[in-house]
Amino acid sequence: MANRTVYLPVAPPGATLRRDAWWAGPAATVVVLGGFIVYATWRAFEGTDYTYGAYLSPFYSPFFDVGWAHAWGLRFFTPAMLILPGPASFRFTCYYYRKAYYRAFAWDPPACAVGERAPHRYQGETRLLLFQNLHRYALYVALVFLVVLWKDAIVAFVGWKDGVHAGIGSLVMLVNVVLISAYTFGCHSFRHLIGGGVNTYSTAPLGNFRHGLWKLATLFNERHMLFAWMSLFSVALTDLYIRQVASGQLADLRLF
Ligand code: FES
């Protein structure tokens, strides 16, 4: 018998038989991710109140002088405008975030078993979406930023002019870099980098060591969504805390 193409009835966008709150995830993604993008863009243009004592906002780290841009008449230019695309490229191409923002913003589909915006048009990550394959390289960029953020967190304790101190800001920066580390080390590309490409760990060079690291990365990988959101909150709150302290709207409590 000849093969025949069978066309299934197409549900309108959002139509579903599901009775659970399937819309909650996409709605939260729009609010939180959209809010973060607006806040980060505003802070990148603001260009002030990003450092206080030994604290440096993660949005402005590593800090560098942009006097050269101002000398060219680019008065609006701030260091964050060159810094933020680095970590942003890592998050934007992250396998988890792709799922979240494809569902929330493209509605293609918005959730499993829910009518999509453009039925049967999905062609995988081809054409314009080919750039998503750059994620493994964005990981290398993120690892460099991670080293810088750990340095900043240490400086937040030992970098005071009058000795070693810990303020609330020091703890905020430390928690932030721990959460970003948990997110980065749970990256699928990182997990492949340290544990992939071998047939058996028992015969691979440094096999036992790599297997241990791979198991550790797997622990973070299994909670990748959790750390993706927690680290997004923490990086914004760390910047906000330092901004408020630097602008004199909040007093930093010194613990010792
Ligand atoms: S898969 Fe999410 S950061 Fe790599």
Short mmCIF file of C-alpha atoms and ligand atoms in Angstrom, two decimals:
data_model
loop_
_atom_site.label_atom_id
_atom_site.label_comp_id
_atom_site.label_asym_id
_atom_site.label_seq_id
_atom_site.Cartn_x
_atom_site.Cartn_y
_atom_site.Cartn_z
CA MET A 1 0.00 0.00 0.00
CA ALA A 2 1.38 3.47 -0.86
CA ASN A 3 2.50 5.69 2.00
CA ARG A 4 0.14 8.55 2.68
CA THR A 5 0.94 11.71 4.63
CA VAL A 6 -1.42 12.07 7.56
CA TYR A 7 -2.14 15.60 8.74
CA LEU A 8 -3.25 15.82 12.35
CA PRO A 9 -5.69 18.51 13.40
CA VAL A 10 -3.83 21.65 14.50
CA ALA A 11 -4.65 23.05 17.91
CA PRO A 12 -4.69 26.85 18.20
CA PRO A 13 -1.89 28.44 20.25
CA GLY A 14 -2.33 27.70 23.95
CA ALA A 15 -5.06 25.08 23.44
CA THR A 16 -4.59 22.00 25.60
CA LEU A 17 -6.32 19.31 27.59
CA ARG A 18 -3.85 19.79 30.43
CA ARG A 19 -5.40 20.91 33.71
CA ASP A 20 -2.19 21.78 35.55
CA ALA A 21 -0.61 25.25 35.66
CA TRP A 22 1.54 24.65 32.54
CA TRP A 23 1.63 28.39 31.90
CA ALA A 24 3.35 29.19 35.22
CA GLY A 25 6.85 28.28 34.00
CA PRO A 26 6.73 30.33 30.78
CA ALA A 27 5.08 33.26 32.59
CA ALA A 28 7.74 33.24 35.32
CA THR A 29 10.45 33.09 32.64
CA VAL A 30 9.04 36.15 30.88
CA VAL A 31 8.87 38.12 34.13
CA VAL A 32 12.21 37.07 35.66
CA LEU A 33 14.36 36.82 32.54
CA GLY A 34 12.75 39.89 30.99
CA GLY A 35 13.20 41.80 34.24
CA PHE A 36 16.84 40.77 34.47
CA ILE A 37 17.56 41.88 30.90
CA VAL A 38 15.93 45.27 31.52
CA TYR A 39 17.80 45.74 34.82
CA ALA A 40 21.19 44.67 33.40
CA THR A 41 20.78 46.94 30.37
CA TRP A 42 19.85 49.89 32.58
CA ARG A 43 22.86 49.26 34.84
CA ALA A 44 25.19 48.92 31.87
CA PHE A 45 24.12 52.37 30.68
CA GLU A 46 24.06 53.92 34.16
CA GLY A 47 27.83 53.55 34.52
CA THR A 48 28.00 54.64 38.19
CA ASP A 49 28.01 53.17 41.70
CA TYR A 50 29.61 49.86 40.78
CA THR A 51 32.34 49.87 43.41
CA TYR A 52 32.58 50.55 47.12
CA GLY A 53 35.75 49.95 49.15
CA ALA A 54 36.89 46.44 48.21
CA TYR A 55 33.60 45.59 46.51
CA LEU A 56 33.20 45.51 42.75
CA SER A 57 29.92 44.77 40.99
CA PRO A 58 29.98 41.59 38.86
CA PHE A 59 28.50 43.69 36.03
CA TYR A 60 31.71 45.76 35.99
CA SER A 61 34.27 43.03 36.53
CA PRO A 62 37.04 42.90 35.40
CA PHE A 63 37.08 46.67 35.60
CA PHE A 64 39.00 48.67 33.01
CA ASP A 65 39.21 52.31 32.11
CA VAL A 66 37.07 53.56 29.23
CA GLY A 67 38.64 57.01 29.04
CA TRP A 68 39.71 56.17 25.46
CA ALA A 69 36.05 55.80 24.43
CA HIS A 70 35.08 59.02 26.16
CA ALA A 71 37.97 60.79 24.39
CA TRP A 72 36.37 59.71 21.10
CA GLY A 73 33.14 61.36 22.13
CA LEU A 74 31.43 58.12 23.24
CA ARG A 75 30.35 59.57 26.59
CA PHE A 76 27.67 56.91 27.06
CA PHE A 77 30.20 54.06 26.92
CA THR A 78 30.77 52.03 30.12
CA PRO A 79 32.94 48.97 30.91
CA ALA A 80 29.81 46.86 31.43
CA MET A 81 28.96 47.22 27.76
CA LEU A 82 32.06 45.20 26.87
CA ILE A 83 31.90 42.89 29.89
CA LEU A 84 28.27 41.74 29.91
CA PRO A 85 28.25 40.16 26.43
CA GLY A 86 30.72 37.54 27.77
CA PRO A 87 28.53 35.95 30.47
CA ALA A 88 25.40 36.80 28.49
CA SER A 89 26.61 34.65 25.57
CA PHE A 90 27.04 31.74 28.00
CA ARG A 91 23.54 32.05 29.43
CA PHE A 92 21.86 32.81 26.12
CA THR A 93 23.21 29.63 24.51
CA CYS A 94 22.76 27.47 27.64
CA TYR A 95 20.76 24.33 26.90
CA TYR A 96 18.44 24.95 29.82
CA TYR A 97 17.82 28.64 29.10
CA ARG A 98 17.09 27.81 25.45
CA LYS A 99 14.26 25.58 26.53
CA ALA A 100 12.97 28.22 28.92
CA TYR A 101 13.00 31.18 26.57
CA TYR A 102 11.93 29.27 23.45
CA ARG A 103 8.85 28.24 25.40
CA ALA A 104 8.23 31.56 27.10
CA PHE A 105 8.94 33.99 24.27
CA ALA A 106 8.51 31.99 21.04
CA TRP A 107 5.59 29.76 22.14
CA ASP A 108 6.87 27.10 19.82
CA PRO A 109 5.43 25.29 21.81
CA PRO A 110 4.83 27.01 25.17
CA ALA A 111 4.75 23.63 26.98
CA CYS A 112 4.38 19.92 26.28
CA ALA A 113 0.99 19.02 24.77
CA VAL A 114 -0.01 22.68 24.40
CA GLY A 115 -0.91 24.27 21.05
CA GLU A 116 2.04 26.09 19.53
CA ARG A 117 2.32 29.44 17.79
CA ALA A 118 3.60 28.11 14.46
CA PRO A 119 2.73 24.43 14.14
CA HIS A 120 5.11 22.09 12.32
CA ARG A 121 7.66 24.80 11.54
CA TYR A 122 10.34 23.69 13.99
CA GLN A 123 13.54 22.88 12.10
CA GLY A 124 15.92 22.34 14.93
CA GLU A 125 18.79 24.67 15.66
CA THR A 126 19.64 25.32 12.05
CA ARG A 127 19.92 28.47 9.95
CA LEU A 128 19.73 31.53 12.22
CA LEU A 129 19.91 29.34 15.32
CA LEU A 130 23.20 27.72 14.28
CA PHE A 131 25.03 30.13 16.56
CA GLN A 132 23.70 28.12 19.53
CA ASN A 133 26.46 25.61 18.73
CA LEU A 134 28.94 28.18 20.02
CA HIS A 135 27.94 27.28 23.59
CA ARG A 136 31.06 25.17 24.16
CA TYR A 137 33.20 28.23 23.34
CA ALA A 138 31.02 30.48 25.50
CA LEU A 139 31.88 28.05 28.30
CA TYR A 140 35.58 28.91 27.99
CA VAL A 141 34.68 32.60 28.28
CA ALA A 142 32.52 31.86 31.33
CA LEU A 143 35.37 29.96 33.00
CA VAL A 144 37.64 33.01 32.63
CA PHE A 145 34.94 35.21 34.20
CA LEU A 146 34.56 32.69 37.00
CA VAL A 147 38.24 33.04 37.92
CA VAL A 148 37.84 36.83 37.92
CA LEU A 149 34.75 36.65 40.14
CA TRP A 150 36.51 34.38 42.65
CA LYS A 151 39.36 36.90 42.75
CA ASP A 152 36.80 39.68 43.41
CA ALA A 153 35.18 37.67 46.20
CA ILE A 154 38.56 37.19 47.91
CA VAL A 155 39.40 40.88 47.47
CA ALA A 156 36.05 41.69 49.13
CA PHE A 157 37.62 40.26 52.33
CA VAL A 158 41.31 41.11 52.02
CA GLY A 159 41.27 44.20 49.81
CA TRP A 160 40.39 46.86 52.42
CA LYS A 161 42.89 49.66 52.99
CA ASP A 162 42.78 49.14 56.76
CA GLY A 163 43.18 45.37 56.81
CA VAL A 164 41.12 42.21 56.42
CA HIS A 165 37.39 42.67 56.96
CA ALA A 166 34.08 41.03 56.18
CA GLY A 167 30.97 43.04 55.53
CA ILE A 168 27.56 41.95 54.34
CA GLY A 169 28.81 42.82 50.86
CA SER A 170 31.72 40.36 51.23
CA LEU A 171 29.27 37.57 52.03
CA VAL A 172 26.94 38.63 49.21
CA MET A 173 29.82 38.45 46.72
CA LEU A 174 30.96 35.08 48.08
CA VAL A 175 27.48 33.54 47.83
CA ASN A 176 27.16 34.94 44.32
CA VAL A 177 30.35 33.34 43.05
CA VAL A 178 29.49 30.02 44.71
CA LEU A 179 26.13 29.97 42.92
CA ILE A 180 27.69 30.97 39.60
CA SER A 181 30.25 28.18 40.07
CA ALA A 182 27.47 25.66 40.72
CA TYR A 183 25.75 26.82 37.54
CA THR A 184 28.94 26.75 35.44
CA PHE A 185 30.18 23.36 36.68
CA GLY A 186 26.77 21.87 35.91
CA CYS A 187 26.99 22.99 32.29
CA HIS A 188 26.46 20.12 29.82
CA SER A 189 29.49 21.27 27.83
CA PHE A 190 31.64 21.38 30.95
CA ARG A 191 30.52 17.89 31.89
CA HIS A 192 31.50 16.69 28.44
CA LEU A 193 34.78 18.60 28.57
CA ILE A 194 35.97 16.82 31.70
CA GLY A 195 34.27 13.45 31.30
CA GLY A 196 33.45 12.97 27.63
CA GLY A 197 35.38 11.51 24.72
CA VAL A 198 36.46 8.30 26.46
CA ASN A 199 35.25 4.77 26.06
CA THR A 200 36.24 3.60 29.52
CA TYR A 201 37.55 5.63 32.44
CA SER A 202 39.59 2.67 33.64
CA THR A 203 41.83 2.82 30.55
CA ALA A 204 41.78 6.57 29.86
CA PRO A 205 44.67 8.81 30.99
CA LEU A 206 43.79 10.25 34.43
CA GLY A 207 40.62 8.15 34.12
CA ASN A 208 39.84 7.86 37.85
CA PHE A 209 40.42 11.55 38.39
CA ARG A 210 38.21 12.48 35.44
CA HIS A 211 35.53 10.09 36.59
CA GLY A 212 35.49 11.79 40.01
CA LEU A 213 35.19 15.23 38.43
CA TRP A 214 32.49 13.97 36.08
CA LYS A 215 30.47 12.61 39.00
CA LEU A 216 30.79 15.97 40.75
CA ALA A 217 29.72 17.84 37.61
CA THR A 218 26.78 15.46 37.32
CA LEU A 219 25.57 16.48 40.79
CA PHE A 220 25.45 20.11 39.64
CA ASN A 221 24.12 19.12 36.21
CA GLU A 222 21.11 17.41 37.76
CA ARG A 223 20.25 20.75 39.42
CA HIS A 224 21.21 22.93 36.47
CA MET A 225 17.83 24.68 36.25
CA LEU A 226 17.89 25.51 39.95
CA PHE A 227 21.38 27.00 39.79
CA ALA A 228 20.59 28.81 36.53
CA TRP A 229 17.87 30.81 38.28
CA MET A 230 19.59 31.16 41.65
CA SER A 231 22.77 32.51 40.06
CA LEU A 232 20.75 34.88 37.88
CA PHE A 233 19.08 36.30 41.00
CA SER A 234 22.35 36.44 42.91
CA VAL A 235 24.29 38.31 40.23
CA ALA A 236 21.54 40.95 39.95
CA LEU A 237 21.17 41.25 43.74
CA THR A 238 24.93 41.52 44.20
CA ASP A 239 25.07 44.39 41.73
CA LEU A 240 22.03 46.01 43.35
CA TYR A 241 23.53 45.70 46.84
CA ILE A 242 26.82 47.30 45.79
CA ARG A 243 24.93 50.03 43.91
CA GLN A 244 22.86 50.88 46.97
CA VAL A 245 25.89 50.94 49.26
CA ALA A 246 28.03 52.93 46.80
CA SER A 247 25.29 55.50 46.28
CA GLY A 248 24.85 55.97 50.04
CA GLN A 249 21.30 54.60 50.14
CA LEU A 250 22.32 51.59 52.23
CA ALA A 251 24.94 51.15 54.95
CA ASP A 252 27.19 48.11 54.63
CA LEU A 253 27.31 46.29 57.95
CA ARG A 254 30.86 45.30 58.88
CA LEU A 255 30.97 41.95 60.64
CA PHE A 256 34.65 42.07 61.66
S1 FES B 1 24.16 23.88 29.36
FE1 FES B 1 23.56 25.50 30.68
S2 FES B 1 25.41 26.56 30.92
FE2 FES B 1 25.98 25.00 29.52
#
